[in-house]
Amino acid sequence: MSNPSPESVPMISNRQSNAQIIKAFISNFISSLSGKMFSFGLGLMLLDETHSAISFGLNMLITPIIGLLCLVPIGNLVDTYPHKAVLTGSLLARITALFLFAISINFLSEIAN
């Protein structure tokens, strides 16, 4: 596949570029904030259920460590493969994990009773 010539690539204005940067910043900010809030809420729920501050502390410690450990491999994956395929695979993996989690909750609750 050859690169398009500079004449055939439409140029965007500085105003359009700034608008894209602002949209990207807002999107990243909301995504990061909502993920952090979910993680913190999950830790608080764990604290409420177990009444163990150690469980809450471990959850707050493990979450960023997992993020740091996954940063480089996932970055390499995104840089290597087409973004559409990575996003589709990620979505399928999340849905599968959610489905398996729901099944395991039902299975474990039946064993406990």
mmCIF file of N, CA, C and O in Angstrom:
data_model
loop_
_atom_site.group_PDB
_atom_site.id
_atom_site.type_symbol
_atom_site.label_atom_id
_atom_site.label_comp_id
_atom_site.label_asym_id
_atom_site.label_seq_id
_atom_site.Cartn_x
_atom_site.Cartn_y
_atom_site.Cartn_z
ATOM 1 N N MET A 1 0.848 -1.169 0.000
ATOM 2 C CA MET A 1 0.000 0.000 0.000
ATOM 3 C C MET A 1 0.897 1.238 0.000
ATOM 4 O O MET A 1 1.784 1.376 0.831
ATOM 5 N N SER A 2 0.684 2.117 -0.923
ATOM 6 C CA SER A 2 1.521 3.308 -1.015
ATOM 7 C C SER A 2 0.920 4.437 -0.190
ATOM 8 O O SER A 2 -0.279 4.490 0.060
ATOM 9 N N ASN A 3 1.775 5.333 0.247
ATOM 10 C CA ASN A 3 1.322 6.493 1.005
ATOM 11 C C ASN A 3 0.684 7.490 0.054
ATOM 12 O O ASN A 3 1.171 7.701 -1.053
ATOM 13 N N PRO A 4 -0.417 8.120 0.496
ATOM 14 C CA PRO A 4 -1.039 9.132 -0.366
ATOM 15 C C PRO A 4 -0.133 10.351 -0.489
ATOM 16 O O PRO A 4 0.629 10.666 0.417
ATOM 17 N N SER A 5 -0.222 10.993 -1.619
ATOM 18 C CA SER A 5 0.590 12.184 -1.820
ATOM 19 C C SER A 5 0.057 13.309 -0.940
ATOM 20 O O SER A 5 -1.118 13.352 -0.598
ATOM 21 N N PRO A 6 0.930 14.248 -0.563
ATOM 22 C CA PRO A 6 0.499 15.339 0.319
ATOM 23 C C PRO A 6 -0.628 16.172 -0.273
ATOM 24 O O PRO A 6 -1.427 16.733 0.459
ATOM 25 N N GLU A 7 -0.730 16.216 -1.597
ATOM 26 C CA GLU A 7 -1.783 17.006 -2.218
ATOM 27 C C GLU A 7 -3.156 16.365 -2.027
ATOM 28 O O GLU A 7 -4.170 17.039 -2.002
ATOM 29 N N SER A 8 -3.216 15.029 -1.895
ATOM 30 C CA SER A 8 -4.504 14.353 -1.791
ATOM 31 C C SER A 8 -5.008 14.233 -0.354
ATOM 32 O O SER A 8 -6.146 13.857 -0.132
ATOM 33 N N VAL A 9 -4.161 14.548 0.623
ATOM 34 C CA VAL A 9 -4.572 14.461 2.020
ATOM 35 C C VAL A 9 -5.208 15.788 2.421
ATOM 36 O O VAL A 9 -4.585 16.841 2.300
ATOM 37 N N PRO A 10 -6.475 15.743 2.867
ATOM 38 C CA PRO A 10 -7.118 17.007 3.264
ATOM 39 C C PRO A 10 -6.472 17.564 4.535
ATOM 40 O O PRO A 10 -6.171 16.820 5.461
ATOM 41 N N MET A 11 -6.234 18.835 4.551
ATOM 42 C CA MET A 11 -5.623 19.488 5.698
ATOM 43 C C MET A 11 -6.731 19.983 6.632
ATOM 44 O O MET A 11 -7.789 20.399 6.176
ATOM 45 N N ILE A 12 -6.468 19.919 7.931
ATOM 46 C CA ILE A 12 -7.432 20.454 8.881
ATOM 47 C C ILE A 12 -6.890 21.769 9.419
ATOM 48 O O ILE A 12 -5.680 21.995 9.477
ATOM 49 N N SER A 13 -7.801 22.616 9.811
ATOM 50 C CA SER A 13 -7.400 23.928 10.314
ATOM 51 C C SER A 13 -6.924 23.804 11.759
ATOM 52 O O SER A 13 -7.126 22.789 12.420
ATOM 53 N N ASN A 14 -6.293 24.852 12.235
ATOM 54 C CA ASN A 14 -5.847 24.877 13.636
ATOM 55 C C ASN A 14 -7.038 24.782 14.575
ATOM 56 O O ASN A 14 -6.944 24.152 15.623
ATOM 57 N N ARG A 15 -8.135 25.392 14.203
ATOM 58 C CA ARG A 15 -9.340 25.348 15.038
ATOM 59 C C ARG A 15 -9.863 23.914 15.138
ATOM 60 O O ARG A 15 -10.221 23.452 16.219
ATOM 61 N N GLN A 16 -9.907 23.183 14.021
ATOM 62 C CA GLN A 16 -10.349 21.794 14.035
ATOM 63 C C GLN A 16 -9.382 20.920 14.837
ATOM 64 O O GLN A 16 -9.804 20.028 15.566
ATOM 65 N N SER A 17 -8.104 21.199 14.710
ATOM 66 C CA SER A 17 -7.103 20.455 15.453
ATOM 67 C C SER A 17 -7.266 20.687 16.956
ATOM 68 O O SER A 17 -7.210 19.743 17.749
ATOM 69 N N ASN A 18 -7.456 21.928 17.351
ATOM 70 C CA ASN A 18 -7.668 22.236 18.765
ATOM 71 C C ASN A 18 -8.937 21.583 19.291
ATOM 72 O O ASN A 18 -8.957 21.096 20.433
ATOM 73 N N ALA A 19 -9.975 21.552 18.483
ATOM 74 C CA ALA A 19 -11.226 20.904 18.895
ATOM 75 C C ALA A 19 -11.001 19.402 19.115
ATOM 76 O O ALA A 19 -11.517 18.825 20.081
ATOM 77 N N GLN A 20 -10.218 18.770 18.248
ATOM 78 C CA GLN A 20 -9.918 17.343 18.405
ATOM 79 C C GLN A 20 -9.103 17.089 19.667
ATOM 80 O O GLN A 20 -9.328 16.110 20.374
ATOM 81 N N ILE A 21 -8.154 17.968 19.956
ATOM 82 C CA ILE A 21 -7.337 17.825 21.163
ATOM 83 C C ILE A 21 -8.208 17.962 22.406
ATOM 84 O O ILE A 21 -8.074 17.178 23.360
ATOM 85 N N ILE A 22 -9.112 18.917 22.412
ATOM 86 C CA ILE A 22 -10.013 19.113 23.555
ATOM 87 C C ILE A 22 -10.921 17.902 23.733
ATOM 88 O O ILE A 22 -11.114 17.411 24.850
ATOM 89 N N LYS A 23 -11.462 17.375 22.634
ATOM 90 C CA LYS A 23 -12.309 16.184 22.716
ATOM 91 C C LYS A 23 -11.534 14.987 23.257
ATOM 92 O O LYS A 23 -12.046 14.236 24.086
ATOM 93 N N ALA A 24 -10.306 14.810 22.811
ATOM 94 C CA ALA A 24 -9.478 13.698 23.294
ATOM 95 C C ALA A 24 -9.180 13.858 24.777
ATOM 96 O O ALA A 24 -9.239 12.881 25.541
ATOM 97 N N PHE A 25 -8.868 15.076 25.214
ATOM 98 C CA PHE A 25 -8.586 15.320 26.621
ATOM 99 C C PHE A 25 -9.803 15.023 27.484
ATOM 100 O O PHE A 25 -9.702 14.340 28.512
ATOM 101 N N ILE A 26 -10.970 15.522 27.079
ATOM 102 C CA ILE A 26 -12.199 15.300 27.849
ATOM 103 C C ILE A 26 -12.540 13.817 27.898
ATOM 104 O O ILE A 26 -12.900 13.285 28.950
ATOM 105 N N SER A 27 -12.392 13.127 26.785
ATOM 106 C CA SER A 27 -12.679 11.695 26.735
ATOM 107 C C SER A 27 -11.752 10.910 27.660
ATOM 108 O O SER A 27 -12.207 10.049 28.429
ATOM 109 N N ASN A 28 -10.459 11.197 27.609
ATOM 110 C CA ASN A 28 -9.498 10.515 28.483
ATOM 111 C C ASN A 28 -9.750 10.829 29.946
ATOM 112 O O ASN A 28 -9.639 9.953 30.809
ATOM 113 N N PHE A 29 -10.093 12.072 30.242
ATOM 114 C CA PHE A 29 -10.356 12.481 31.623
ATOM 115 C C PHE A 29 -11.569 11.749 32.178
ATOM 116 O O PHE A 29 -11.524 11.192 33.279
ATOM 117 N N ILE A 30 -12.657 11.715 31.424
ATOM 118 C CA ILE A 30 -13.878 11.041 31.879
ATOM 119 C C ILE A 30 -13.634 9.541 32.027
ATOM 120 O O ILE A 30 -14.061 8.927 33.011
ATOM 121 N N SER A 31 -12.941 8.953 31.087
ATOM 122 C CA SER A 31 -12.652 7.520 31.157
ATOM 123 C C SER A 31 -11.805 7.185 32.375
ATOM 124 O O SER A 31 -12.096 6.228 33.110
ATOM 125 N N SER A 32 -10.774 7.957 32.612
ATOM 126 C CA SER A 32 -9.892 7.711 33.745
ATOM 127 C C SER A 32 -10.628 7.924 35.057
ATOM 128 O O SER A 32 -10.519 7.113 35.982
ATOM 129 N N LEU A 33 -11.385 8.998 35.140
ATOM 130 C CA LEU A 33 -12.117 9.304 36.369
ATOM 131 C C LEU A 33 -13.150 8.229 36.677
ATOM 132 O O LEU A 33 -13.265 7.782 37.821
ATOM 133 N N SER A 34 -13.891 7.798 35.665
ATOM 134 C CA SER A 34 -14.924 6.784 35.910
ATOM 135 C C SER A 34 -14.296 5.442 36.279
ATOM 136 O O SER A 34 -14.811 4.737 37.147
ATOM 137 N N GLY A 35 -13.175 5.084 35.670
ATOM 138 C CA GLY A 35 -12.496 3.842 36.024
ATOM 139 C C GLY A 35 -11.968 3.874 37.443
ATOM 140 O O GLY A 35 -12.076 2.898 38.193
ATOM 141 N N LYS A 36 -11.399 5.004 37.844
ATOM 142 C CA LYS A 36 -10.881 5.146 39.204
ATOM 143 C C LYS A 36 -12.020 5.124 40.219
ATOM 144 O O LYS A 36 -11.899 4.526 41.292
ATOM 145 N N MET A 37 -13.143 5.764 39.880
ATOM 146 C CA MET A 37 -14.290 5.762 40.785
ATOM 147 C C MET A 37 -14.849 4.358 40.942
ATOM 148 O O MET A 37 -15.220 3.941 42.043
ATOM 149 N N PHE A 38 -14.911 3.595 39.855
ATOM 150 C CA PHE A 38 -15.391 2.216 39.926
ATOM 151 C C PHE A 38 -14.477 1.382 40.808
ATOM 152 O O PHE A 38 -14.941 0.614 41.663
ATOM 153 N N SER A 39 -13.188 1.519 40.630
ATOM 154 C CA SER A 39 -12.217 0.766 41.424
ATOM 155 C C SER A 39 -12.341 1.121 42.907
ATOM 156 O O SER A 39 -12.340 0.238 43.772
ATOM 157 N N PHE A 40 -12.456 2.402 43.211
ATOM 158 C CA PHE A 40 -12.591 2.833 44.600
ATOM 159 C C PHE A 40 -13.905 2.336 45.191
ATOM 160 O O PHE A 40 -13.946 1.862 46.334
ATOM 161 N N GLY A 41 -14.984 2.428 44.415
ATOM 162 C CA GLY A 41 -16.285 1.936 44.874
ATOM 163 C C GLY A 41 -16.260 0.439 45.122
ATOM 164 O O GLY A 41 -16.852 -0.058 46.090
ATOM 165 N N LEU A 42 -15.563 -0.293 44.265
ATOM 166 C CA LEU A 42 -15.431 -1.738 44.449
ATOM 167 C C LEU A 42 -14.665 -2.037 45.736
ATOM 168 O O LEU A 42 -15.030 -2.947 46.492
ATOM 169 N N GLY A 43 -13.629 -1.266 46.007
ATOM 170 C CA GLY A 43 -12.885 -1.431 47.255
ATOM 171 C C GLY A 43 -13.739 -1.127 48.471
ATOM 172 O O GLY A 43 -13.686 -1.840 49.481
ATOM 173 N N LEU A 44 -14.567 -0.080 48.386
ATOM 174 C CA LEU A 44 -15.454 0.242 49.493
ATOM 175 C C LEU A 44 -16.507 -0.845 49.698
ATOM 176 O O LEU A 44 -16.866 -1.159 50.839
ATOM 177 N N MET A 45 -17.009 -1.416 48.612
ATOM 178 C CA MET A 45 -17.960 -2.511 48.738
ATOM 179 C C MET A 45 -17.294 -3.708 49.410
ATOM 180 O O MET A 45 -17.886 -4.372 50.265
ATOM 181 N N LEU A 46 -16.058 -3.997 49.030
ATOM 182 C CA LEU A 46 -15.302 -5.081 49.653
ATOM 183 C C LEU A 46 -15.115 -4.805 51.140
ATOM 184 O O LEU A 46 -15.273 -5.710 51.970
ATOM 185 N N LEU A 47 -14.798 -3.572 51.488
ATOM 186 C CA LEU A 47 -14.645 -3.191 52.889
ATOM 187 C C LEU A 47 -15.955 -3.377 53.647
ATOM 188 O O LEU A 47 -15.973 -3.900 54.772
ATOM 189 N N ASP A 48 -17.065 -2.995 53.044
ATOM 190 C CA ASP A 48 -18.370 -3.130 53.689
ATOM 191 C C ASP A 48 -18.750 -4.594 53.903
ATOM 192 O O ASP A 48 -19.289 -4.958 54.944
ATOM 193 N N GLU A 49 -18.450 -5.436 52.919
ATOM 194 C CA GLU A 49 -18.817 -6.847 53.021
ATOM 195 C C GLU A 49 -17.913 -7.624 53.965
ATOM 196 O O GLU A 49 -18.381 -8.481 54.703
ATOM 197 N N THR A 50 -16.611 -7.338 53.940
ATOM 198 C CA THR A 50 -15.665 -8.135 54.727
ATOM 199 C C THR A 50 -15.323 -7.496 56.069
ATOM 200 O O THR A 50 -14.801 -8.183 56.944
ATOM 201 N N HIS A 51 -15.569 -6.207 56.214
ATOM 202 C CA HIS A 51 -15.199 -5.445 57.411
ATOM 203 C C HIS A 51 -13.707 -5.593 57.704
ATOM 204 O O HIS A 51 -13.293 -5.645 58.847
ATOM 205 N N SER A 52 -12.925 -5.682 56.633
ATOM 206 C CA SER A 52 -11.483 -5.842 56.766
ATOM 207 C C SER A 52 -10.776 -4.716 56.011
ATOM 208 O O SER A 52 -10.857 -4.628 54.784
ATOM 209 N N ALA A 53 -10.086 -3.889 56.778
ATOM 210 C CA ALA A 53 -9.355 -2.786 56.158
ATOM 211 C C ALA A 53 -8.192 -3.312 55.314
ATOM 212 O O ALA A 53 -7.787 -2.669 54.346
ATOM 213 N N ILE A 54 -7.683 -4.478 55.657
ATOM 214 C CA ILE A 54 -6.583 -5.065 54.884
ATOM 215 C C ILE A 54 -7.064 -5.406 53.471
ATOM 216 O O ILE A 54 -6.349 -5.161 52.493
ATOM 217 N N SER A 55 -8.270 -5.946 53.332
ATOM 218 C CA SER A 55 -8.817 -6.255 52.007
ATOM 219 C C SER A 55 -8.954 -4.987 51.174
ATOM 220 O O SER A 55 -8.613 -4.969 49.994
ATOM 221 N N PHE A 56 -9.442 -3.925 51.800
ATOM 222 C CA PHE A 56 -9.589 -2.651 51.110
ATOM 223 C C PHE A 56 -8.224 -2.128 50.675
ATOM 224 O O PHE A 56 -8.035 -1.705 49.535
ATOM 225 N N GLY A 57 -7.249 -2.175 51.575
ATOM 226 C CA GLY A 57 -5.907 -1.695 51.251
ATOM 227 C C GLY A 57 -5.254 -2.501 50.150
ATOM 228 O O GLY A 57 -4.610 -1.941 49.255
ATOM 229 N N LEU A 58 -5.413 -3.832 50.198
ATOM 230 C CA LEU A 58 -4.845 -4.677 49.144
ATOM 231 C C LEU A 58 -5.479 -4.378 47.795
ATOM 232 O O LEU A 58 -4.792 -4.340 46.777
ATOM 233 N N ASN A 59 -6.793 -4.166 47.799
ATOM 234 C CA ASN A 59 -7.476 -3.830 46.545
ATOM 235 C C ASN A 59 -6.956 -2.506 45.996
ATOM 236 O O ASN A 59 -6.707 -2.379 44.794
ATOM 237 N N MET A 60 -6.773 -1.516 46.858
ATOM 238 C CA MET A 60 -6.273 -0.217 46.412
ATOM 239 C C MET A 60 -4.815 -0.302 45.953
ATOM 240 O O MET A 60 -4.373 0.493 45.151
ATOM 241 N N LEU A 61 -4.078 -1.282 46.446
ATOM 242 C CA LEU A 61 -2.682 -1.460 46.055
ATOM 243 C C LEU A 61 -2.549 -2.276 44.774
ATOM 244 O O LEU A 61 -1.741 -1.953 43.903
ATOM 245 N N ILE A 62 -3.356 -3.319 44.636
ATOM 246 C CA ILE A 62 -3.242 -4.226 43.495
ATOM 247 C C ILE A 62 -3.722 -3.579 42.201
ATOM 248 O O ILE A 62 -3.118 -3.794 41.144
ATOM 249 N N THR A 63 -4.771 -2.772 42.259
ATOM 250 C CA THR A 63 -5.330 -2.178 41.043
ATOM 251 C C THR A 63 -4.293 -1.370 40.249
ATOM 252 O O THR A 63 -4.124 -1.603 39.053
ATOM 253 N N PRO A 64 -3.549 -0.440 40.853
ATOM 254 C CA PRO A 64 -2.548 0.284 40.044
ATOM 255 C C PRO A 64 -1.365 -0.587 39.617
ATOM 256 O O PRO A 64 -0.780 -0.353 38.562
ATOM 257 N N ILE A 65 -1.029 -1.589 40.427
ATOM 258 C CA ILE A 65 0.081 -2.470 40.049
ATOM 259 C C ILE A 65 -0.272 -3.249 38.782
ATOM 260 O O ILE A 65 0.544 -3.366 37.866
ATOM 261 N N ILE A 66 -1.500 -3.759 38.709
ATOM 262 C CA ILE A 66 -1.945 -4.472 37.512
ATOM 263 C C ILE A 66 -1.923 -3.532 36.308
ATOM 264 O O ILE A 66 -1.501 -3.913 35.214
ATOM 265 N N GLY A 67 -2.370 -2.288 36.512
ATOM 266 C CA GLY A 67 -2.332 -1.310 35.429
ATOM 267 C C GLY A 67 -0.927 -1.060 34.914
ATOM 268 O O GLY A 67 -0.693 -0.976 33.709
ATOM 269 N N LEU A 68 0.029 -0.963 35.824
ATOM 270 C CA LEU A 68 1.417 -0.742 35.417
ATOM 271 C C LEU A 68 2.001 -1.959 34.709
ATOM 272 O O LEU A 68 2.752 -1.821 33.746
ATOM 273 N N LEU A 69 1.677 -3.156 35.203
ATOM 274 C CA LEU A 69 2.203 -4.370 34.575
ATOM 275 C C LEU A 69 1.645 -4.588 33.171
ATOM 276 O O LEU A 69 2.320 -5.137 32.311
ATOM 277 N N CYS A 70 0.417 -4.147 32.952
ATOM 278 C CA CYS A 70 -0.222 -4.352 31.644
ATOM 279 C C CYS A 70 0.076 -3.222 30.658
ATOM 280 O O CYS A 70 -0.224 -3.353 29.475
ATOM 281 N N LEU A 71 0.652 -2.132 31.134
ATOM 282 C CA LEU A 71 0.859 -0.955 30.293
ATOM 283 C C LEU A 71 1.716 -1.243 29.066
ATOM 284 O O LEU A 71 1.311 -0.953 27.932
ATOM 285 N N VAL A 72 2.871 -1.844 29.235
ATOM 286 C CA VAL A 72 3.790 -2.076 28.119
ATOM 287 C C VAL A 72 3.255 -3.137 27.151
ATOM 288 O O VAL A 72 3.206 -2.896 25.939
ATOM 289 N N PRO A 73 2.809 -4.322 27.631
ATOM 290 C CA PRO A 73 2.318 -5.313 26.660
ATOM 291 C C PRO A 73 1.105 -4.841 25.876
ATOM 292 O O PRO A 73 1.017 -5.069 24.673
ATOM 293 N N ILE A 74 0.196 -4.147 26.534
ATOM 294 C CA ILE A 74 -1.000 -3.679 25.827
ATOM 295 C C ILE A 74 -0.628 -2.550 24.868
ATOM 296 O O ILE A 74 -1.162 -2.469 23.763
ATOM 297 N N GLY A 75 0.294 -1.699 25.253
ATOM 298 C CA GLY A 75 0.764 -0.646 24.347
ATOM 299 C C GLY A 75 1.401 -1.230 23.099
ATOM 300 O O GLY A 75 1.155 -0.758 21.982
ATOM 301 N N ASN A 76 2.214 -2.269 23.270
ATOM 302 C CA ASN A 76 2.824 -2.932 22.114
ATOM 303 C C ASN A 76 1.760 -3.594 21.242
ATOM 304 O O ASN A 76 1.844 -3.563 20.010
ATOM 305 N N LEU A 77 0.760 -4.197 21.859
ATOM 306 C CA LEU A 77 -0.332 -4.832 21.117
ATOM 307 C C LEU A 77 -1.081 -3.812 20.272
ATOM 308 O O LEU A 77 -1.340 -4.035 19.088
ATOM 309 N N VAL A 78 -1.392 -2.670 20.874
ATOM 310 C CA VAL A 78 -2.130 -1.626 20.159
ATOM 311 C C VAL A 78 -1.298 -1.038 19.033
ATOM 312 O O VAL A 78 -1.819 -0.721 17.959
ATOM 313 N N ASP A 79 0.015 -0.908 19.244
ATOM 314 C CA ASP A 79 0.878 -0.361 18.201
ATOM 315 C C ASP A 79 1.126 -1.346 17.063
ATOM 316 O O ASP A 79 1.430 -0.933 15.950
ATOM 317 N N THR A 80 1.000 -2.647 17.330
ATOM 318 C CA THR A 80 1.325 -3.668 16.335
ATOM 319 C C THR A 80 0.143 -4.025 15.443
ATOM 320 O O THR A 80 0.307 -4.181 14.237
ATOM 321 N N TYR A 81 -1.039 -4.157 16.013
ATOM 322 C CA TYR A 81 -2.204 -4.653 15.273
ATOM 323 C C TYR A 81 -3.170 -3.522 14.946
ATOM 324 O O TYR A 81 -3.158 -2.474 15.594
ATOM 325 N N PRO A 82 -4.052 -3.755 13.956
ATOM 326 C CA PRO A 82 -5.049 -2.728 13.611
ATOM 327 C C PRO A 82 -5.951 -2.423 14.809
ATOM 328 O O PRO A 82 -6.376 -3.331 15.531
ATOM 329 N N HIS A 83 -6.241 -1.157 15.008
ATOM 330 C CA HIS A 83 -7.014 -0.728 16.173
ATOM 331 C C HIS A 83 -8.410 -1.340 16.212
ATOM 332 O O HIS A 83 -8.904 -1.670 17.287
ATOM 333 N N LYS A 84 -9.031 -1.484 15.075
ATOM 334 C CA LYS A 84 -10.384 -2.046 15.042
ATOM 335 C C LYS A 84 -10.373 -3.488 15.559
ATOM 336 O O LYS A 84 -11.240 -3.880 16.343
ATOM 337 N N ALA A 85 -9.383 -4.264 15.161
ATOM 338 C CA ALA A 85 -9.281 -5.653 15.617
ATOM 339 C C ALA A 85 -8.994 -5.710 17.115
ATOM 340 O O ALA A 85 -9.547 -6.545 17.836
ATOM 341 N N VAL A 86 -8.136 -4.805 17.612
ATOM 342 C CA VAL A 86 -7.809 -4.782 19.038
ATOM 343 C C VAL A 86 -9.044 -4.400 19.854
ATOM 344 O O VAL A 86 -9.344 -5.020 20.877
ATOM 345 N N LEU A 87 -9.783 -3.391 19.393
ATOM 346 C CA LEU A 87 -10.995 -2.976 20.108
ATOM 347 C C LEU A 87 -12.053 -4.071 20.110
ATOM 348 O O LEU A 87 -12.695 -4.316 21.128
ATOM 349 N N THR A 88 -12.225 -4.734 18.975
ATOM 350 C CA THR A 88 -13.202 -5.818 18.893
ATOM 351 C C THR A 88 -12.795 -6.973 19.808
ATOM 352 O O THR A 88 -13.629 -7.509 20.547
ATOM 353 N N GLY A 89 -11.537 -7.346 19.782
ATOM 354 C CA GLY A 89 -11.056 -8.411 20.664
ATOM 355 C C GLY A 89 -11.193 -8.050 22.130
ATOM 356 O O GLY A 89 -11.569 -8.889 22.957
ATOM 357 N N SER A 90 -10.900 -6.807 22.460
ATOM 358 C CA SER A 90 -11.028 -6.343 23.836
ATOM 359 C C SER A 90 -12.473 -6.406 24.305
ATOM 360 O O SER A 90 -12.757 -6.856 25.421
ATOM 361 N N LEU A 91 -13.378 -5.964 23.461
ATOM 362 C CA LEU A 91 -14.799 -6.002 23.813
ATOM 363 C C LEU A 91 -15.277 -7.438 23.997
ATOM 364 O O LEU A 91 -15.987 -7.744 24.958
ATOM 365 N N LEU A 92 -14.874 -8.328 23.101
ATOM 366 C CA LEU A 92 -15.267 -9.734 23.236
ATOM 367 C C LEU A 92 -14.684 -10.353 24.501
ATOM 368 O O LEU A 92 -15.363 -11.123 25.196
ATOM 369 N N ALA A 93 -13.446 -10.018 24.831
ATOM 370 C CA ALA A 93 -12.822 -10.551 26.050
ATOM 371 C C ALA A 93 -13.545 -10.037 27.295
ATOM 372 O O ALA A 93 -13.768 -10.798 28.242
ATOM 373 N N ARG A 94 -13.943 -8.779 27.291
ATOM 374 C CA ARG A 94 -14.655 -8.218 28.442
ATOM 375 C C ARG A 94 -16.024 -8.864 28.610
ATOM 376 O O ARG A 94 -16.423 -9.184 29.738
ATOM 377 N N ILE A 95 -16.733 -9.054 27.512
ATOM 378 C CA ILE A 95 -18.052 -9.689 27.585
ATOM 379 C C ILE A 95 -17.922 -11.129 28.052
ATOM 380 O O ILE A 95 -18.701 -11.600 28.895
ATOM 381 N N THR A 96 -16.927 -11.843 27.539
ATOM 382 C CA THR A 96 -16.698 -13.224 27.958
ATOM 383 C C THR A 96 -16.345 -13.292 29.444
ATOM 384 O O THR A 96 -16.868 -14.147 30.170
ATOM 385 N N ALA A 97 -15.470 -12.406 29.897
ATOM 386 C CA ALA A 97 -15.089 -12.389 31.314
ATOM 387 C C ALA A 97 -16.296 -12.072 32.197
ATOM 388 O O ALA A 97 -16.478 -12.688 33.256
ATOM 389 N N LEU A 98 -17.137 -11.135 31.766
ATOM 390 C CA LEU A 98 -18.336 -10.803 32.529
ATOM 391 C C LEU A 98 -19.286 -11.993 32.596
ATOM 392 O O LEU A 98 -19.847 -12.301 33.655
ATOM 393 N N PHE A 99 -19.449 -12.683 31.480
ATOM 394 C CA PHE A 99 -20.306 -13.869 31.426
ATOM 395 C C PHE A 99 -19.772 -14.964 32.351
ATOM 396 O O PHE A 99 -20.521 -15.558 33.132
ATOM 397 N N LEU A 100 -18.468 -15.223 32.296
ATOM 398 C CA LEU A 100 -17.865 -16.236 33.167
ATOM 399 C C LEU A 100 -17.967 -15.838 34.636
ATOM 400 O O LEU A 100 -18.193 -16.686 35.504
ATOM 401 N N PHE A 101 -17.824 -14.563 34.928
ATOM 402 C CA PHE A 101 -17.963 -14.077 36.294
ATOM 403 C C PHE A 101 -19.380 -14.301 36.805
ATOM 404 O O PHE A 101 -19.575 -14.761 37.932
ATOM 405 N N ALA A 102 -20.381 -13.997 35.967
ATOM 406 C CA ALA A 102 -21.779 -14.206 36.366
ATOM 407 C C ALA A 102 -22.069 -15.684 36.602
ATOM 408 O O ALA A 102 -22.744 -16.058 37.572
ATOM 409 N N ILE A 103 -21.550 -16.543 35.747
ATOM 410 C CA ILE A 103 -21.754 -17.988 35.919
ATOM 411 C C ILE A 103 -21.072 -18.470 37.202
ATOM 412 O O ILE A 103 -21.641 -19.270 37.950
ATOM 413 N N SER A 104 -19.857 -17.982 37.463
ATOM 414 C CA SER A 104 -19.143 -18.431 38.665
ATOM 415 C C SER A 104 -19.849 -17.979 39.936
ATOM 416 O O SER A 104 -19.860 -18.704 40.924
ATOM 417 N N ILE A 105 -20.454 -16.806 39.931
ATOM 418 C CA ILE A 105 -21.196 -16.344 41.106
ATOM 419 C C ILE A 105 -22.373 -17.276 41.362
ATOM 420 O O ILE A 105 -22.608 -17.705 42.499
ATOM 421 N N ASN A 106 -23.131 -17.600 40.302
ATOM 422 C CA ASN A 106 -24.267 -18.503 40.471
ATOM 423 C C ASN A 106 -23.806 -19.891 40.909
ATOM 424 O O ASN A 106 -24.416 -20.517 41.773
ATOM 425 N N PHE A 107 -22.734 -20.376 40.332
ATOM 426 C CA PHE A 107 -22.221 -21.707 40.670
ATOM 427 C C PHE A 107 -21.746 -21.758 42.115
ATOM 428 O O PHE A 107 -22.061 -22.693 42.853
ATOM 429 N N LEU A 108 -20.990 -20.755 42.547
ATOM 430 C CA LEU A 108 -20.480 -20.735 43.899
ATOM 431 C C LEU A 108 -21.587 -20.531 44.943
ATOM 432 O O LEU A 108 -21.512 -21.062 46.044
ATOM 433 N N SER A 109 -22.629 -19.761 44.596
ATOM 434 C CA SER A 109 -23.730 -19.579 45.540
ATOM 435 C C SER A 109 -24.530 -20.869 45.708
ATOM 436 O O SER A 109 -25.043 -21.160 46.779
ATOM 437 N N GLU A 110 -24.626 -21.676 44.646
ATOM 438 C CA GLU A 110 -25.311 -22.972 44.758
ATOM 439 C C GLU A 110 -24.495 -23.953 45.599
ATOM 440 O O GLU A 110 -25.055 -24.741 46.360
ATOM 441 N N ILE A 111 -23.173 -23.903 45.478
ATOM 442 C CA ILE A 111 -22.322 -24.787 46.284
ATOM 443 C C ILE A 111 -22.403 -24.404 47.762
ATOM 444 O O ILE A 111 -22.433 -25.274 48.624
ATOM 445 N N ALA A 112 -22.459 -23.110 48.044
ATOM 446 C CA ALA A 112 -22.497 -22.645 49.434
ATOM 447 C C ALA A 112 -23.810 -23.031 50.124
ATOM 448 O O ALA A 112 -23.850 -23.215 51.332
ATOM 449 N N ASN A 113 -24.879 -23.151 49.349
ATOM 450 C CA ASN A 113 -26.180 -23.502 49.955
ATOM 451 C C ASN A 113 -26.318 -24.959 49.949
ATOM 452 O O ASN A 113 -26.478 -25.828 50.422
#
